[in-house]
């Protein structure tokens, strides 16, 4: 049976999707236990050490009893010293066992968390890009990190609670043995103490849940606002006063909850101390009478009072057991939910490698494609689309039976209106998505038959807004080929027309490119991405040309870099520049989910169709470009004017 449990959070009254509730499937407990199998030896050691720790707890009051009854009351100093020494030794032993059991329980808890974390991260890494396009990054990171840390902590409490359970049973048994009357009074007292304690615990837990939610909300907001692009948007469009008021409100809520948790926490401890004092007074009151009547030895009374104090700690640990177990179960279940999300794109067991160092041809054979629904690729709890209807909404077919070929070593330019499906075609070539029907082939192999590694090695992608890690230029380049030598790095940078710039920087290749490589201009970033591509030496290049105007120097440099990058490779370019389009062996005009026209620049102009129409409307003075000399000579001889980009109605 599936049960909806909550992750340490309060019940909400509104209809908001609740990020803390999770369906715990039947079998979850068995699945959690499976993670303990590798740590079974440690678990055995934990039982042993905890048992020894409990033994020291219950033995020391007996020593005290012996010290009073047979030492002090019989004036036997030797016995007193001997018992006192034993009590001290037992205390030291107890402390050592306590440290040891804490170490062993931490090893088990951290070990289980480690296994689960590594497995989950490895699994998420393999999920298709569609998962990442839908998922809220902050929530995903929270699940893989913060929630697991919380699970680990709760898990530690659970192990402590196991020790506490054994302690309570043994202490109660010892109390009955010492004096059944006092034991009964104690047992009656326990609920008086435990019930308010449980209540306080629940209030604290609910408020902690609210605090986590409030913290997560503020964290998410700050993550969105303080990344470079968010900060830029907020500076240009934001309403600083209103935004600051919102942040103040959220911080105020965190402050209030924090204060109330502190007060309730203190109340809990005060209550515990008060109850322990009252119980001790009662024990001495009743027990004192029994001693006077001769029904109880003085040593037994002191032992009972000592035991009583040792009872309350473990009982408080046990009182939160249900919530703790629930937190562990839910946090594991939330990771299991991720692990159960099967990647839509998987490598076949019999997949073959693509031949290396040969520029293969690319073929689209009657490819139909629509983007997957939320339900097919992601989890409701990781994104904002929560209603069933939203999650099942089928998107329109983007490619409706598209067929074309890019011959080995040639350049194909994709042009077409914004939203026509050009980027989608490039996504299918890199197998970021699989077609719904038809086939994409490279070198005659259906992509579904190829190994991921060989496909990744064969394809180099340069996107419009090249992504650079917040690291040095050297590390960003080595990402493509970790074994590259200094000379190879320099050669790639020269080929990508970026070496002069790097050389002029005080720290050269060791310059940090900043958050998202933001300190570099668009043209420089793209040239660095081209250098990365040259180092990778892919046989196929997929390129999305920059639509923004670069300054003339950057423009010429990028064009030169591209000439090196595309040479003798099979290239598929989402083209925005006339120079690229004119150079293409084939232009595909994508429109309405298919190839509307195909041919060379001259052929398409002569045909007088959509391409010619858009070309003439975009370029007021087409002759200026049509009459251009051979682009290669031109690039070598002169720095061209910034070239208009082919995007008014032709690409985004
Ligand atoms: N992840 C996605 N999920 C659902 N639909 C998508 C997704 N990505 C793109 N689309 C839709 O698919 C269609 C084709 O998009 P695509 O990005 O391939 O067009 P494009 O021709 O490259 O456009 P542009 O030139 O503006 O970049 C568009 O209608 C777009 O809204």
XYZ file of C-alpha atoms and ligand atoms in Angstrom:
683
model
C 0.000 0.000 0.000
C 1.278 3.482 -0.863
C 1.201 6.082 1.884
C 1.649 9.822 1.547
C 4.150 10.972 4.139
C 5.556 14.376 4.756
C 9.149 15.441 5.081
C 9.178 16.968 8.538
C 6.818 19.732 7.479
C 3.538 21.113 8.755
C 0.187 20.413 7.154
C -0.736 23.207 4.828
C -4.206 24.582 4.611
C -3.999 25.976 1.077
C -3.980 24.034 -2.177
C -0.391 24.806 -3.072
C 1.614 21.886 -4.305
C 3.401 20.668 -1.241
C 7.095 20.107 -1.876
C 7.533 18.195 1.358
C 4.973 15.437 0.895
C 5.980 12.256 -0.828
C 4.289 8.996 -1.618
C 6.063 6.242 0.233
C 5.470 3.055 -1.702
C 5.067 -0.283 -0.025
C 8.406 -2.012 -0.078
C 10.306 1.202 0.723
C 11.392 -0.129 4.105
C 12.765 -3.283 2.472
C 14.541 -1.116 -0.080
C 16.039 1.092 2.632
C 17.208 -2.007 4.522
C 18.961 -3.238 1.389
C 21.332 -0.274 1.733
C 22.449 -1.698 5.075
C 23.558 -5.001 3.680
C 27.092 -3.781 2.858
C 27.360 -2.380 6.403
C 26.099 -5.449 8.208
C 29.484 -6.022 9.929
C 29.476 -2.449 11.249
C 25.854 -2.882 12.379
C 26.909 -5.977 14.392
C 29.739 -4.004 15.971
C 27.268 -1.223 16.789
C 24.970 -3.667 18.622
C 27.919 -5.016 20.618
C 29.377 -1.632 21.561
C 25.956 -0.162 22.372
C 25.220 -3.192 24.548
C 28.447 -2.585 26.487
C 27.569 1.109 26.821
C 24.124 0.245 28.237
C 25.763 -2.253 30.612
C 27.902 0.527 32.105
C 24.770 2.660 32.512
C 22.881 0.040 34.515
C 25.873 -1.297 36.442
C 27.081 1.908 38.081
C 23.979 2.432 40.339
C 24.482 -1.136 41.573
C 28.080 -0.290 42.498
C 26.806 2.775 44.321
C 24.310 0.630 46.198
C 27.101 -1.739 47.195
C 29.298 1.218 48.249
C 26.575 2.595 50.578
C 25.093 -0.622 51.991
C 28.271 -2.687 52.436
C 30.847 0.101 52.600
C 29.613 3.307 54.284
C 26.916 1.694 56.481
C 29.333 -1.048 57.598
C 32.277 1.371 58.085
C 34.415 -0.612 55.606
C 36.744 2.031 54.100
C 38.538 -0.487 51.883
C 35.227 -1.519 50.305
C 34.217 2.133 49.854
C 37.492 2.986 48.038
C 37.319 -0.162 45.959
C 33.697 0.499 44.871
C 34.370 4.206 44.219
C 37.348 3.267 42.043
C 35.223 0.713 40.149
C 32.484 3.325 39.632
C 35.042 5.780 38.203
C 36.499 3.077 35.931
C 33.023 2.203 34.741
C 32.323 5.853 33.954
C 35.509 6.053 31.864
C 34.581 2.800 30.097
C 31.051 4.112 29.486
C 32.457 7.295 27.954
C 34.758 5.276 25.699
C 31.935 2.954 24.588
C 29.739 5.982 23.969
C 32.395 7.541 21.703
C 32.946 4.231 19.953
C 29.250 3.637 19.315
C 28.882 7.242 18.021
C 31.761 6.569 15.633
C 30.295 3.257 14.438
C 26.804 4.707 13.997
C 28.251 7.661 12.057
C 30.197 5.225 9.848
C 26.987 3.326 9.085
C 24.899 6.482 8.554
C 27.507 8.208 6.393
C 28.188 4.973 4.523
C 24.540 4.486 3.604
C 24.203 8.164 2.637
C 27.383 7.946 0.555
C 26.086 4.916 -1.371
C 22.719 6.537 -1.974
C 24.163 9.922 -2.931
C 26.697 8.532 -5.407
C 24.075 6.251 -6.947
C 21.555 9.093 -7.254
C 24.030 11.583 -8.750
C 25.281 8.995 -11.224
C 21.684 8.253 -12.190
C 20.753 11.930 -12.608
C 23.851 12.420 -14.781
C 22.451 9.836 -17.186
C 18.991 11.384 -17.448
C 18.202 12.981 -20.804
C 18.475 16.715 -21.391
C 14.659 16.901 -21.372
C 14.777 16.174 -17.626
C 17.081 19.134 -17.009
C 15.067 21.498 -19.199
C 12.041 20.849 -16.990
C 13.569 20.510 -13.544
C 14.141 23.394 -11.118
C 17.868 23.178 -10.469
C 17.644 24.418 -6.875
C 15.078 21.771 -5.949
C 17.106 19.002 -7.592
C 20.312 20.059 -5.846
C 18.364 20.250 -2.574
C 17.148 16.700 -3.010
C 20.573 15.318 -3.847
C 22.342 17.204 -1.121
C 20.480 18.984 1.689
C 17.735 16.398 2.103
C 20.248 13.570 2.126
C 22.257 15.310 4.840
C 19.033 15.569 6.826
C 18.289 11.899 6.215
C 21.764 11.060 7.441
C 21.259 13.069 10.632
C 17.849 11.544 11.285
C 19.350 8.188 10.592
C 21.988 8.811 13.293
C 19.148 9.657 15.707
C 17.422 6.413 14.761
C 20.478 4.371 15.708
C 20.772 6.302 18.973
C 17.093 5.574 19.579
C 17.810 1.838 19.237
C 20.339 2.130 22.077
C 17.853 4.251 24.025
C 15.157 1.556 23.674
C 17.437 -1.113 25.132
C 18.470 1.253 27.960
C 14.850 1.995 28.923
C 13.903 -1.694 29.052
C 16.943 -2.664 31.142
C 16.659 0.313 33.513
C 12.961 -0.432 34.133
C 13.767 -4.110 34.790
C 16.462 -3.060 37.250
C 14.051 -0.651 38.977
C 11.480 -3.442 39.440
C 14.213 -5.665 40.867
C 15.323 -2.938 43.306
C 11.819 -1.955 44.423
C 8.612 -2.825 42.592
C 6.712 -0.067 44.430
C 9.047 2.718 43.389
C 9.189 1.228 39.887
C 5.390 1.438 39.577
C 5.403 5.065 40.704
C 8.077 5.776 38.115
C 6.128 4.042 35.333
C 3.065 6.109 36.253
C 5.190 9.252 36.143
C 6.656 8.531 32.713
C 3.547 9.426 30.643
C 3.119 12.635 32.652
C 6.512 13.569 31.457
C 6.466 12.086 27.945
C 3.123 13.429 26.693
C 4.029 17.145 26.980
C 7.480 16.327 25.665
C 5.970 14.689 22.536
C 3.732 17.729 22.076
C 6.682 20.113 22.267
C 8.649 17.874 19.900
C 5.853 17.994 17.320
C 5.562 21.768 17.510
C 9.308 22.105 17.019
C 9.229 19.660 14.120
C 6.391 21.514 12.399
C 8.148 24.828 12.792
C 11.414 23.342 11.566
C 9.543 22.210 8.442
C 8.229 25.740 7.968
C 11.711 27.124 8.536
C 13.128 24.779 5.890
C 10.451 25.844 3.438
C 11.086 29.525 4.148
C 14.847 29.041 3.824
C 14.441 27.088 0.589
C 12.177 29.817 -0.800
C 14.643 32.576 0.027
C 17.559 30.444 -1.200
C 15.819 29.793 -4.527
C 15.033 33.488 -4.956
C 18.617 34.510 -4.223
C 19.988 31.843 -6.559
C 17.774 33.222 -9.340
C 18.567 36.879 -8.661
C 22.274 36.577 -7.938
C 23.455 34.538 -10.889
C 24.961 36.787 -13.523
C 22.027 36.737 -15.921
C 19.427 37.129 -13.167
C 21.379 40.028 -11.649
C 21.580 41.657 -15.060
C 17.823 41.281 -15.665
C 17.038 42.552 -12.210
C 19.268 45.625 -12.724
C 17.705 46.421 -16.068
C 14.050 45.573 -15.391
C 13.739 44.954 -11.664
C 11.801 46.976 -9.105
C 14.450 47.177 -6.356
C 12.167 48.547 -3.624
C 9.471 45.904 -4.085
C 12.043 43.137 -4.449
C 13.834 44.236 -1.292
C 10.502 44.392 0.550
C 9.805 40.809 -0.527
C 13.250 39.705 0.687
C 12.671 41.550 3.978
C 9.297 39.786 4.422
C 10.843 36.397 3.803
C 13.767 37.112 6.154
C 11.324 38.367 8.776
C 9.404 35.096 8.556
C 12.655 33.145 9.007
C 13.530 35.333 12.017
C 10.138 34.789 13.665
C 10.160 31.030 13.156
C 13.768 30.883 14.409
C 12.832 32.699 17.631
C 9.797 30.490 18.252
C 11.831 27.307 17.679
C 14.409 28.537 20.207
C 11.680 29.237 22.807
C 9.923 25.890 22.300
C 13.272 24.103 22.408
C 14.130 25.765 25.720
C 10.650 24.936 27.044
C 11.258 21.280 26.209
C 14.544 21.168 28.104
C 13.162 23.108 31.055
C 10.246 20.678 31.265
C 12.623 17.738 31.169
C 14.780 19.156 33.973
C 11.670 20.012 36.011
C 10.172 16.561 35.620
C 13.477 14.909 36.518
C 13.671 17.046 39.689
C 10.038 16.326 40.648
C 10.495 12.597 40.018
C 13.673 12.534 42.118
C 11.861 14.325 44.937
C 9.010 11.795 44.744
C 11.381 8.847 44.756
C 13.218 10.194 47.796
C 9.861 10.966 49.470
C 8.385 7.489 48.985
C 11.687 5.622 49.131
C 12.802 7.582 52.242
C 9.659 6.355 54.058
C 10.405 2.767 52.989
C 14.016 3.083 54.252
C 12.774 4.364 57.629
C 10.340 1.403 57.751
C 13.228 -0.899 56.931
C 11.526 -2.064 53.738
C 14.261 -0.655 51.517
C 18.006 -0.372 51.962
C 19.502 3.138 51.733
C 21.868 1.989 48.974
C 18.908 0.761 46.912
C 17.192 4.143 47.270
C 20.260 6.022 45.992
C 20.579 3.496 43.141
C 16.911 4.010 42.217
C 17.296 7.811 42.208
C 20.405 7.555 40.014
C 18.676 5.146 37.617
C 15.674 7.427 37.359
C 17.806 10.312 36.081
C 19.286 7.956 33.490
C 15.827 6.960 32.307
C 14.614 10.339 31.131
C 17.292 10.998 28.450
C 16.593 7.745 26.540
C 12.825 8.245 26.894
C 13.008 11.670 25.243
C 15.030 10.120 22.431
C 12.362 7.451 21.968
C 9.477 9.920 22.015
C 10.541 11.468 18.683
C 11.117 8.048 17.155
C 8.090 8.017 14.886
C 8.881 11.395 13.316
C 12.536 10.495 12.946
C 11.716 7.195 11.270
C 9.273 9.028 9.021
C 11.877 11.612 8.015
C 14.352 8.872 7.138
C 11.758 6.947 5.183
C 10.497 9.971 3.272
C 13.927 11.286 2.408
C 14.963 7.874 1.121
C 11.667 7.594 -0.766
C 12.313 10.970 -2.395
C 15.670 9.766 -3.686
C 14.135 6.431 -4.767
C 11.603 8.461 -6.753
C 14.528 9.939 -8.695
C 16.232 6.577 -9.091
C 13.025 5.077 -10.493
C 12.886 7.667 -13.247
C 14.135 5.592 -16.157
C 16.193 7.559 -18.704
C 14.263 7.833 -21.990
C 17.511 7.556 -23.893
C 19.637 4.557 -23.057
C 22.608 2.832 -24.605
C 21.805 -0.558 -26.066
C 23.767 -3.449 -24.575
C 24.926 -4.413 -28.089
C 25.752 -0.819 -29.144
C 28.709 -0.436 -31.504
C 31.400 2.256 -31.651
C 31.539 4.771 -34.483
C 34.623 4.579 -36.670
C 37.191 7.145 -35.559
C 38.848 9.871 -37.641
C 36.461 9.512 -40.592
C 34.010 12.312 -41.343
C 30.748 10.348 -41.575
C 27.636 11.417 -43.416
C 24.446 12.344 -41.541
C 21.027 11.161 -42.658
C 17.529 12.046 -41.463
C 15.063 9.449 -42.725
C 11.394 10.444 -42.390
C 12.003 11.731 -38.845
C 8.984 12.711 -36.806
C 9.476 14.333 -33.427
C 7.601 16.076 -30.664
C 9.082 17.127 -27.342
C 8.248 14.683 -24.528
C 5.571 15.503 -21.965
C 6.536 16.381 -18.401
C 5.281 12.982 -17.247
C 7.596 11.156 -19.623
C 10.798 12.821 -18.480
C 10.570 14.478 -15.089
C 9.050 14.433 -11.618
C 6.185 16.614 -10.449
C 8.015 17.339 -7.217
C 11.003 18.798 -9.074
C 9.163 21.311 -11.229
C 6.367 23.783 -10.996
C 3.951 22.030 -13.385
C 2.005 19.980 -10.920
C -1.497 19.370 -12.253
C -1.977 16.041 -13.994
C -3.378 17.802 -17.029
C -0.292 20.041 -17.392
C 2.006 17.107 -16.965
C 0.327 15.037 -19.659
C -0.057 17.865 -22.150
C 1.241 16.581 -25.463
C 3.290 19.176 -27.337
C 2.793 19.766 -31.062
C 4.871 17.758 -33.514
C 7.950 19.856 -34.289
C 9.347 17.680 -37.092
C 6.799 16.046 -39.370
C 8.625 13.460 -41.410
C 11.851 15.253 -42.258
C 14.393 13.648 -44.629
C 17.781 14.933 -45.793
C 21.402 13.937 -46.092
C 24.596 15.747 -45.199
C 27.363 14.148 -47.231
C 30.649 13.315 -45.569
C 32.945 16.348 -45.228
C 30.371 18.864 -46.508
C 28.646 21.850 -44.947
C 24.863 22.034 -44.666
C 23.238 25.292 -43.568
C 19.870 25.236 -41.851
C 17.767 28.354 -42.288
C 14.126 29.007 -41.558
C 11.735 31.034 -39.459
C 12.066 31.200 -35.703
C 10.565 28.123 -34.077
C 10.775 26.092 -37.305
C 12.761 23.306 -35.657
C 16.375 24.031 -36.626
C 17.762 23.629 -33.097
C 15.595 20.541 -32.684
C 17.310 18.961 -35.698
C 20.741 19.623 -34.157
C 19.531 18.133 -30.846
C 18.564 14.937 -32.628
C 22.003 14.697 -34.295
C 23.703 14.783 -30.882
C 21.060 12.343 -29.580
C 19.888 14.694 -26.873
C 16.464 13.369 -27.901
C 15.349 10.326 -29.882
C 12.903 10.706 -32.786
C 9.357 9.376 -32.293
C 9.588 7.629 -35.651
C 12.021 7.426 -38.557
C 15.766 7.301 -38.024
C 18.771 9.564 -37.660
C 21.889 7.889 -39.016
C 25.545 8.750 -38.819
C 27.961 6.860 -41.056
C 25.099 4.498 -41.912
C 24.434 3.599 -38.242
C 21.162 4.420 -36.549
C 22.147 6.634 -33.577
C 20.288 4.209 -31.312
C 22.830 1.498 -32.227
C 25.891 3.573 -31.298
C 27.705 3.784 -27.987
C 27.339 7.074 -26.125
C 31.109 7.448 -25.867
C 31.783 7.120 -29.579
C 28.929 9.493 -30.440
C 30.154 12.039 -27.919
C 33.681 11.780 -29.302
C 32.462 12.199 -32.897
C 30.335 15.305 -32.419
C 31.527 18.778 -31.483
C 28.939 21.421 -30.689
C 29.389 25.184 -30.544
C 26.268 26.953 -29.363
C 25.351 30.633 -29.669
C 26.066 31.398 -26.074
C 29.062 29.206 -25.373
C 29.128 27.984 -21.789
C 32.392 28.220 -19.896
C 32.988 26.843 -16.418
C 34.053 29.226 -13.678
C 37.642 28.136 -14.010
C 40.827 29.016 -15.862
C 40.916 29.161 -19.644
C 43.318 26.209 -19.515
C 40.915 24.021 -17.521
C 38.016 24.995 -19.767
C 40.012 23.916 -22.804
C 41.357 20.735 -21.206
C 37.758 19.679 -20.561
C 37.642 18.726 -24.236
C 40.934 16.811 -24.123
C 42.528 16.373 -20.674
C 45.755 15.017 -22.155
C 46.441 18.007 -24.432
C 49.975 19.425 -24.199
C 50.767 23.124 -23.831
C 51.713 23.271 -27.527
C 48.422 21.659 -28.545
C 46.494 24.165 -26.412
C 48.329 27.073 -28.013
C 47.817 25.646 -31.505
C 44.064 25.254 -30.905
C 43.849 28.816 -29.579
C 45.717 30.106 -32.614
C 43.378 28.153 -34.918
C 40.415 29.670 -33.101
C 41.903 33.194 -33.427
C 41.929 33.695 -29.670
C 45.622 33.242 -28.899
C 46.549 36.935 -29.330
C 43.985 37.851 -26.712
C 45.039 35.104 -24.278
C 48.694 36.043 -24.704
C 47.901 39.658 -23.879
C 46.279 38.696 -20.544
C 48.626 38.955 -17.527
C 47.930 35.354 -16.498
C 47.551 33.963 -20.017
C 45.943 30.516 -20.095
C 45.600 30.632 -16.323
C 43.132 33.524 -16.435
C 39.880 32.642 -14.689
C 36.999 33.143 -17.090
C 34.614 34.221 -14.309
C 31.149 33.011 -13.450
C 29.821 31.456 -16.641
C 32.838 32.915 -18.415
C 31.056 36.207 -18.203
C 34.058 38.440 -18.240
C 34.681 37.586 -21.897
C 32.854 39.186 -24.801
C 30.401 37.123 -26.868
C 32.855 36.800 -29.752
C 35.719 35.825 -27.426
C 33.616 33.202 -25.702
C 32.582 31.728 -29.007
C 36.198 31.609 -30.174
C 37.191 29.860 -26.942
C 34.414 27.352 -27.582
C 35.822 26.859 -31.064
C 39.303 26.276 -29.572
C 37.722 23.654 -27.312
C 36.169 22.068 -30.372
C 39.499 22.058 -32.248
C 41.121 20.261 -29.326
C 38.377 17.681 -29.318
C 38.873 17.045 -33.057
C 35.351 15.814 -33.735
C 34.463 14.435 -37.149
C 31.077 16.182 -37.101
C 30.543 19.820 -36.157
C 27.187 21.183 -35.065
C 27.181 24.926 -34.855
C 24.628 27.552 -33.956
C 25.968 30.798 -35.350
C 25.734 33.887 -33.170
C 22.840 36.091 -34.174
C 24.092 39.181 -32.432
C 26.299 41.557 -34.334
C 29.887 41.201 -33.324
C 32.236 44.095 -33.885
C 34.054 43.841 -37.192
C 37.287 42.586 -35.653
C 35.522 39.877 -33.642
C 33.371 38.985 -36.600
C 36.360 38.433 -38.872
C 38.164 36.473 -36.159
C 35.155 34.201 -35.544
C 34.769 33.606 -39.276
C 38.431 32.686 -39.610
C 38.202 30.409 -36.583
C 35.177 28.709 -38.070
C 36.949 28.064 -41.326
C 39.567 26.087 -39.411
C 36.907 24.313 -37.331
C 34.752 23.246 -40.243
C 37.530 22.187 -42.612
C 37.160 18.565 -43.784
C 34.442 17.861 -41.225
C 30.792 17.039 -41.761
C 29.073 20.209 -40.609
C 25.533 21.152 -39.767
C 25.207 24.866 -39.124
C 22.199 26.897 -38.045
C 23.276 29.726 -40.266
C 22.560 33.381 -39.753
C 25.369 34.890 -41.782
C 25.338 35.254 -45.497
C 28.975 34.254 -45.782
C 28.259 30.853 -44.175
C 25.109 30.367 -46.213
C 26.923 31.201 -49.475
C 29.662 28.763 -48.617
C 27.331 25.882 -47.745
C 27.292 22.868 -50.038
C 23.608 22.630 -49.312
C 21.031 24.949 -47.746
C 17.931 23.448 -46.126
C 15.046 25.839 -45.637
C 13.146 24.446 -42.645
C 9.515 25.434 -42.320
C 6.352 23.830 -40.986
C 8.191 20.822 -39.579
C 9.790 19.816 -42.877
C 12.364 20.789 -45.495
C 10.575 23.331 -47.626
C 13.435 24.051 -50.072
C 16.931 22.714 -50.599
C 19.866 23.682 -52.814
C 22.794 26.080 -52.948
C 22.460 29.811 -52.460
C 22.467 30.444 -56.208
C 20.020 27.610 -56.930
C 17.565 28.791 -54.294
C 17.780 32.405 -55.440
C 17.152 31.311 -58.995
C 14.194 29.169 -57.915
C 12.506 32.324 -56.585
C 10.770 30.589 -53.653
C 10.604 31.331 -49.920
C 14.372 31.583 -49.595
C 14.637 34.144 -52.399
C 11.733 36.110 -50.990
C 13.178 36.295 -47.503
C 16.643 36.974 -48.832
C 15.430 39.970 -50.817
C 13.352 41.375 -47.983
C 16.233 41.083 -45.560
C 19.081 42.402 -47.570
C 18.131 45.756 -48.984
C 21.202 45.715 -51.214
C 21.766 42.063 -52.012
C 24.271 42.755 -54.747
C 26.714 43.964 -52.155
C 26.808 40.432 -50.749
C 26.006 38.485 -53.893
C 28.968 40.121 -55.630
C 31.377 39.335 -52.810
C 34.635 37.782 -53.901
C 35.525 34.352 -52.667
C 35.063 34.525 -48.918
C 38.356 32.820 -48.162
C 40.424 35.391 -50.022
C 38.374 38.122 -48.512
C 38.892 36.967 -44.970
C 42.596 36.722 -45.435
C 42.948 40.138 -47.003
C 40.508 42.522 -45.409
C 38.590 43.010 -42.222
C 34.963 42.943 -43.376
C 32.213 45.226 -42.225
C 29.922 43.652 -39.640
C 27.749 41.390 -41.728
C 23.955 41.526 -41.377
C 22.605 38.426 -39.730
C 20.005 36.407 -41.513
C 17.324 36.517 -38.907
C 14.446 38.765 -39.796
C 12.018 35.931 -40.257
C 14.949 33.602 -40.772
C 15.935 32.054 -37.486
C 16.003 33.389 -33.951
N 12.165 21.585 -24.570
C 11.103 21.868 -25.319
N 9.896 21.420 -24.942
C 8.808 21.676 -25.683
N 8.825 22.369 -26.841
C 10.008 22.846 -27.266
C 11.203 22.618 -26.528
N 12.222 23.209 -27.196
C 11.677 23.777 -28.299
N 10.347 23.562 -28.347
C 9.422 23.994 -29.394
O 9.792 23.358 -30.606
C 9.667 24.240 -31.701
C 10.976 24.288 -32.486
O 11.955 24.896 -31.668
P 13.455 25.084 -32.167
O 14.229 25.649 -31.033
O 13.945 23.834 -32.787
O 13.266 26.191 -33.313
P 14.378 26.998 -34.104
O 14.038 26.845 -35.546
O 15.732 26.580 -33.710
O 14.060 28.456 -33.615
P 15.065 29.677 -33.393
O 15.640 30.024 -34.725
O 14.192 30.762 -32.869
O 16.099 29.239 -32.397
C 9.254 25.584 -31.132
O 7.867 25.725 -31.319
C 9.576 25.481 -29.660
O 8.667 26.212 -28.898
